[in-house]
Amino acid sequence: MITVKDLHKSFGKTEVLKGIDAKVEESEVVCVIGPSGSGKSTFLRCLNLLEEVTSGEIEIDGDVLTDPKVDINAVRSQVGMVFQHFNLFPHKTVLENISLAPIKVKGLSKSEADKEGQALLDKVGLGDKANVYPESLSGGQKQRVAIARSLAMNPKVMLFDEPTSALDPELVGDVLQVMKDLAVEGMTMVVVTHEMGFAREVGDRVLFMDEGIIMEEGSPSQIFDDPQNPRTQSFLSKIL
Ligand code: ATP
Ligand code: MG
């Protein structure tokens, strides 16, 4: 589903991604871990063309994103992204937040978009919040709305960048549960996370990034129980 070849990304003279090679199969859940500043967010943002790639190739479901002729908006509608901070529109209701893009980008009628939006809200456990404004929601509820909003575009891939790290601990579980449900349904997902329990339980594969490269990758049990690279060992010893 996703193939990344020798991806480099520099900001000015600083090279942040130094040659990433990675593959994500359809319906696979790949978790990305690694120290702060190692390039995890930059990598994810390249997959959604939120960053201009310096060199290398990214292919998602047959579309070469790094081809200058690619339709960036078409790519973005196929690759959903959920961030640490949810960026909901404060002056729109929860349902309007979700149905806005399907109406504008996919050309759905308001009633179709609202119907699909309501179904997505039911799915993330917020069926009764359609008509409230984001400010009245908890952080975890806002994040679930943000996930529903991404899903409304029917993406082929979902990217998550530390979706629970800004949440109070007691709100994390509901968001992870929504992500687990998506994984079970077969969504292809790349998840940057500090939730090692999630990575172990839901991840098919774990990538350990450090200093702009993938230092080690393997199944969750390989990475967590038997890491081979000294950097992986040292990182895990600090967080587990
Ligand atoms: P964290 O765990 O703290 O979120 P990360 O692994 O996601 O870290 P990135 O945000 O990808 O790391 O950043 C990697 C490096 O790239 C950092 O040194 C950062 O300062 C640099 N960087 C990221 N975005 C930019 C930018 N727009 N301009 C310049 N440097 C940037
Ligand atoms: Mg980051």
Coordinates of C-alpha atoms and ligand atoms in Angstrom, one line a residue:
M1 CA 0.0 0.0 0.0
I2 CA 2.9 2.4 0.9
T3 CA 6.4 2.2 -0.5
V4 CA 9.1 4.7 0.6
K5 CA 12.5 4.6 -1.1
D6 CA 15.5 6.5 0.1
L7 CA 13.5 9.4 1.4
H8 CA 15.5 12.5 2.3
K9 CA 14.2 15.7 3.8
S10 CA 16.2 18.8 4.7
F11 CA 15.2 22.0 6.2
G12 CA 17.8 24.5 4.9
K13 CA 21.1 22.9 5.7
T14 CA 19.7 20.5 8.3
E15 CA 19.0 17.0 7.0
V16 CA 16.2 15.6 9.1
L17 CA 15.4 12.4 7.1
K18 CA 18.6 10.7 5.9
G19 CA 17.3 7.9 3.7
I20 CA 14.2 6.2 4.8
D21 CA 13.1 2.9 3.2
A22 CA 9.9 1.5 4.3
K23 CA 6.9 -0.6 3.2
V24 CA 3.4 -0.8 4.7
E25 CA 1.2 -3.5 3.4
E26 CA -2.6 -3.1 3.0
S27 CA -4.4 -3.5 6.4
E28 CA -1.1 -3.4 8.3
V29 CA -0.7 -1.3 11.4
V30 CA 2.9 0.1 11.6
C31 CA 3.9 1.9 14.8
V32 CA 6.8 4.4 14.7
I33 CA 8.7 5.0 17.9
G34 CA 11.9 6.9 18.6
P35 CA 13.4 9.8 20.6
S36 CA 12.2 13.4 20.3
G37 CA 13.7 15.1 17.2
S38 CA 14.4 11.8 15.4
G39 CA 12.1 12.8 12.4
K40 CA 9.0 10.8 13.1
S41 CA 6.6 13.7 12.5
T42 CA 8.5 14.9 9.5
F43 CA 8.3 11.3 8.0
L44 CA 4.6 11.2 8.6
R45 CA 4.1 14.7 7.1
C46 CA 6.0 13.7 4.0
L47 CA 3.6 10.8 3.5
N48 CA 0.8 13.3 3.3
L49 CA 2.7 15.9 1.3
L50 CA 2.5 18.3 4.2
E51 CA 6.2 18.6 3.7
E52 CA 7.9 18.9 0.3
V53 CA 10.2 15.9 -0.1
T54 CA 13.9 16.7 -0.8
S55 CA 14.6 13.5 -2.6
G56 CA 13.5 9.9 -2.8
E57 CA 10.2 8.3 -3.8
I58 CA 6.9 7.7 -2.0
E59 CA 4.2 5.6 -3.5
I60 CA 0.7 5.1 -2.0
D61 CA -1.7 2.7 -3.6
G62 CA -0.1 3.2 -7.0
D63 CA 0.2 7.0 -6.9
V64 CA 3.7 8.3 -6.9
L65 CA 3.4 11.2 -4.5
T66 CA 6.9 12.5 -5.3
D67 CA 6.0 12.8 -9.0
P68 CA 5.7 16.6 -9.7
K69 CA 2.5 16.0 -11.7
V70 CA 0.7 14.3 -8.8
D71 CA -2.6 15.9 -7.7
I72 CA -1.8 16.9 -4.1
N73 CA -5.4 17.4 -3.1
A74 CA -6.4 13.9 -4.4
V75 CA -3.6 12.4 -2.4
R76 CA -4.5 14.2 0.7
S77 CA -8.1 13.0 0.5
Q78 CA -6.8 9.4 0.3
V79 CA -4.4 9.8 3.2
G80 CA -6.1 10.9 6.4
M81 CA -4.0 12.4 9.2
V82 CA -4.7 12.9 12.9
F83 CA -2.4 15.1 14.9
Q84 CA -1.7 15.6 18.6
H85 CA -3.8 18.7 18.6
F86 CA -7.1 18.3 16.9
N87 CA -7.6 21.6 15.0
L88 CA -11.4 21.4 14.9
F89 CA -13.2 24.5 13.6
P90 CA -14.5 26.2 16.8
H91 CA -17.4 28.0 15.2
K92 CA -18.8 24.9 13.6
T93 CA -20.8 22.1 15.3
V94 CA -19.3 18.7 15.6
L95 CA -21.3 17.4 12.7
E96 CA -20.4 20.4 10.5
N97 CA -16.8 19.8 11.3
I98 CA -17.1 16.3 9.8
S99 CA -19.3 17.0 6.8
L100 CA -17.5 20.1 5.6
A101 CA -14.8 18.4 3.5
P102 CA -17.1 15.7 2.0
I103 CA -19.4 18.5 0.8
K104 CA -16.6 20.8 -0.5
V105 CA -14.2 18.2 -1.8
K106 CA -16.2 15.1 -2.6
G107 CA -19.3 17.1 -3.7
L108 CA -21.7 15.3 -1.4
S109 CA -25.1 16.9 -0.7
K110 CA -25.5 18.3 2.8
S111 CA -28.0 15.6 3.7
E112 CA -25.7 12.8 2.4
A113 CA -22.7 14.2 4.2
D114 CA -24.7 14.7 7.4
K115 CA -26.0 11.1 7.3
E116 CA -22.5 9.7 6.8
G117 CA -21.1 12.1 9.5
Q118 CA -23.7 10.9 11.9
A119 CA -22.8 7.3 11.3
L120 CA -19.1 8.1 11.9
L121 CA -20.0 9.9 15.1
D122 CA -21.9 6.8 16.2
K123 CA -18.9 4.7 15.4
V124 CA -16.6 6.7 17.6
G125 CA -19.1 6.7 20.4
L126 CA -20.2 10.3 20.1
G127 CA -23.6 9.9 18.3
D128 CA -25.2 12.3 20.8
K129 CA -22.8 15.1 20.2
A130 CA -23.6 16.0 16.6
N131 CA -25.0 19.5 17.3
V132 CA -22.7 20.7 20.1
Y133 CA -19.6 22.9 19.5
P134 CA -16.1 21.5 20.0
E135 CA -15.5 23.7 23.1
S136 CA -18.0 21.7 25.1
L137 CA -16.1 18.4 24.5
S138 CA -13.3 16.8 26.4
G139 CA -9.9 16.4 24.7
G140 CA -10.5 12.7 24.1
Q141 CA -13.9 13.5 22.6
K142 CA -12.4 16.2 20.4
Q143 CA -9.8 13.7 19.2
R144 CA -12.5 11.1 18.4
V145 CA -14.3 13.8 16.3
A146 CA -11.0 14.6 14.5
I147 CA -10.7 10.9 13.7
A148 CA -14.3 10.8 12.4
R149 CA -13.5 13.9 10.3
S150 CA -10.6 12.2 8.7
L151 CA -12.6 9.0 8.1
A152 CA -15.3 11.0 6.3
M153 CA -13.1 11.3 3.3
N154 CA -12.9 7.5 3.0
P155 CA -9.1 7.5 3.2
K156 CA -7.1 4.4 2.1
V157 CA -4.5 5.1 4.8
M158 CA -4.7 6.8 8.2
L159 CA -1.7 8.5 9.7
F160 CA -1.6 9.3 13.4
D161 CA 1.0 11.6 15.0
E162 CA 0.9 11.0 18.7
P163 CA -2.9 11.3 18.8
T164 CA -3.1 10.7 22.6
S165 CA -0.1 12.5 24.0
A166 CA -1.9 15.8 24.7
L167 CA -4.7 14.0 26.6
D168 CA -5.3 13.5 30.3
P169 CA -4.5 9.8 31.0
E170 CA -8.1 8.8 31.7
L171 CA -9.1 10.0 28.2
V172 CA -6.5 8.1 26.3
G173 CA -8.3 4.7 26.4
D174 CA -11.3 5.8 24.4
V175 CA -9.2 7.2 21.6
L176 CA -7.0 4.1 21.5
Q177 CA -10.1 1.9 21.4
V178 CA -11.4 3.8 18.3
M179 CA -8.0 3.2 16.7
K180 CA -8.1 -0.4 17.6
D181 CA -11.5 -0.8 16.1
L182 CA -10.2 0.8 12.9
A183 CA -7.3 -1.6 12.8
V184 CA -9.6 -4.6 13.3
E185 CA -11.7 -3.4 10.3
G186 CA -8.6 -3.5 8.2
M187 CA -7.6 0.1 7.9
T188 CA -4.0 0.6 6.9
M189 CA -2.4 2.7 9.6
V190 CA 0.9 4.4 10.4
V191 CA 0.9 5.5 14.1
V192 CA 3.6 7.5 15.8
T193 CA 3.1 6.8 19.4
H194 CA 4.5 6.6 22.9
E195 CA 1.8 4.2 23.9
M196 CA 3.9 1.0 23.9
G197 CA 0.9 -1.0 25.1
F198 CA -0.9 0.0 21.9
A199 CA 2.1 -0.7 19.7
R200 CA 2.5 -4.2 21.3
E201 CA -1.2 -5.1 21.1
V202 CA -2.3 -3.6 17.9
G203 CA 0.9 -3.0 15.9
D204 CA 1.8 -5.6 13.2
R205 CA 5.3 -4.0 13.0
V206 CA 7.3 -1.4 14.9
L207 CA 9.8 0.9 13.4
F208 CA 12.4 2.5 15.6
M209 CA 13.6 5.8 14.2
D210 CA 16.7 7.7 15.4
E211 CA 18.6 10.5 13.8
G212 CA 16.5 10.5 10.6
I213 CA 16.8 6.8 9.8
I214 CA 15.0 3.6 10.7
M215 CA 17.5 2.1 13.0
E216 CA 15.6 -1.1 13.6
E217 CA 12.3 -2.7 12.7
G218 CA 10.5 -5.9 13.6
S219 CA 7.4 -7.3 15.2
P220 CA 6.4 -5.8 18.5
S221 CA 7.8 -8.7 20.4
Q222 CA 11.1 -8.5 18.5
I223 CA 11.5 -4.8 19.2
F224 CA 10.2 -4.7 22.8
D225 CA 11.5 -8.1 24.1
D226 CA 14.6 -8.6 22.1
P227 CA 15.9 -5.3 20.5
Q228 CA 19.2 -5.8 18.7
N229 CA 20.4 -2.3 18.1
P230 CA 22.0 -0.6 21.1
R231 CA 20.1 2.6 20.4
T232 CA 16.8 0.7 20.5
Q233 CA 17.9 -0.9 23.7
S234 CA 18.8 2.4 25.3
F235 CA 15.6 4.2 24.1
L236 CA 13.4 1.4 25.5
S237 CA 15.3 1.2 28.8
K238 CA 14.3 4.9 29.3
I239 CA 10.7 4.5 28.5
L240 CA 9.6 1.0 29.5
Ligands
ATP1 P1 8.9 14.6 18.7 O1 9.0 13.2 19.3 O2 9.5 15.6 19.7 O3 7.6 14.9 18.1 P2 9.9 14.0 16.0 O4 10.6 12.7 16.0 O5 8.5 14.0 15.6 O6 10.0 14.6 17.5 P3 10.4 16.0 14.0 O7 9.3 16.9 14.5 O8 10.1 15.3 12.8 O9 10.8 15.0 15.2 O10 11.7 16.9 13.9 C1 12.9 16.4 13.5 C2 13.9 17.5 13.4 O11 13.5 18.4 12.3 C3 14.0 18.4 14.6 O12 15.4 18.7 14.8 C4 13.3 19.6 14.2 O13 13.8 20.7 14.8 C5 13.5 19.7 12.7 N1 12.3 20.4 12.0 C6 11.1 19.9 12.0 N2 10.3 20.7 11.3 C7 11.1 21.7 10.9 C8 10.9 22.9 10.1 N3 9.7 23.2 9.6 N4 11.9 23.7 9.9 C9 13.2 23.5 10.4 N5 13.4 22.3 11.2 C10 12.4 21.5 11.4
MG2 MG 6.7 14.6 16.4

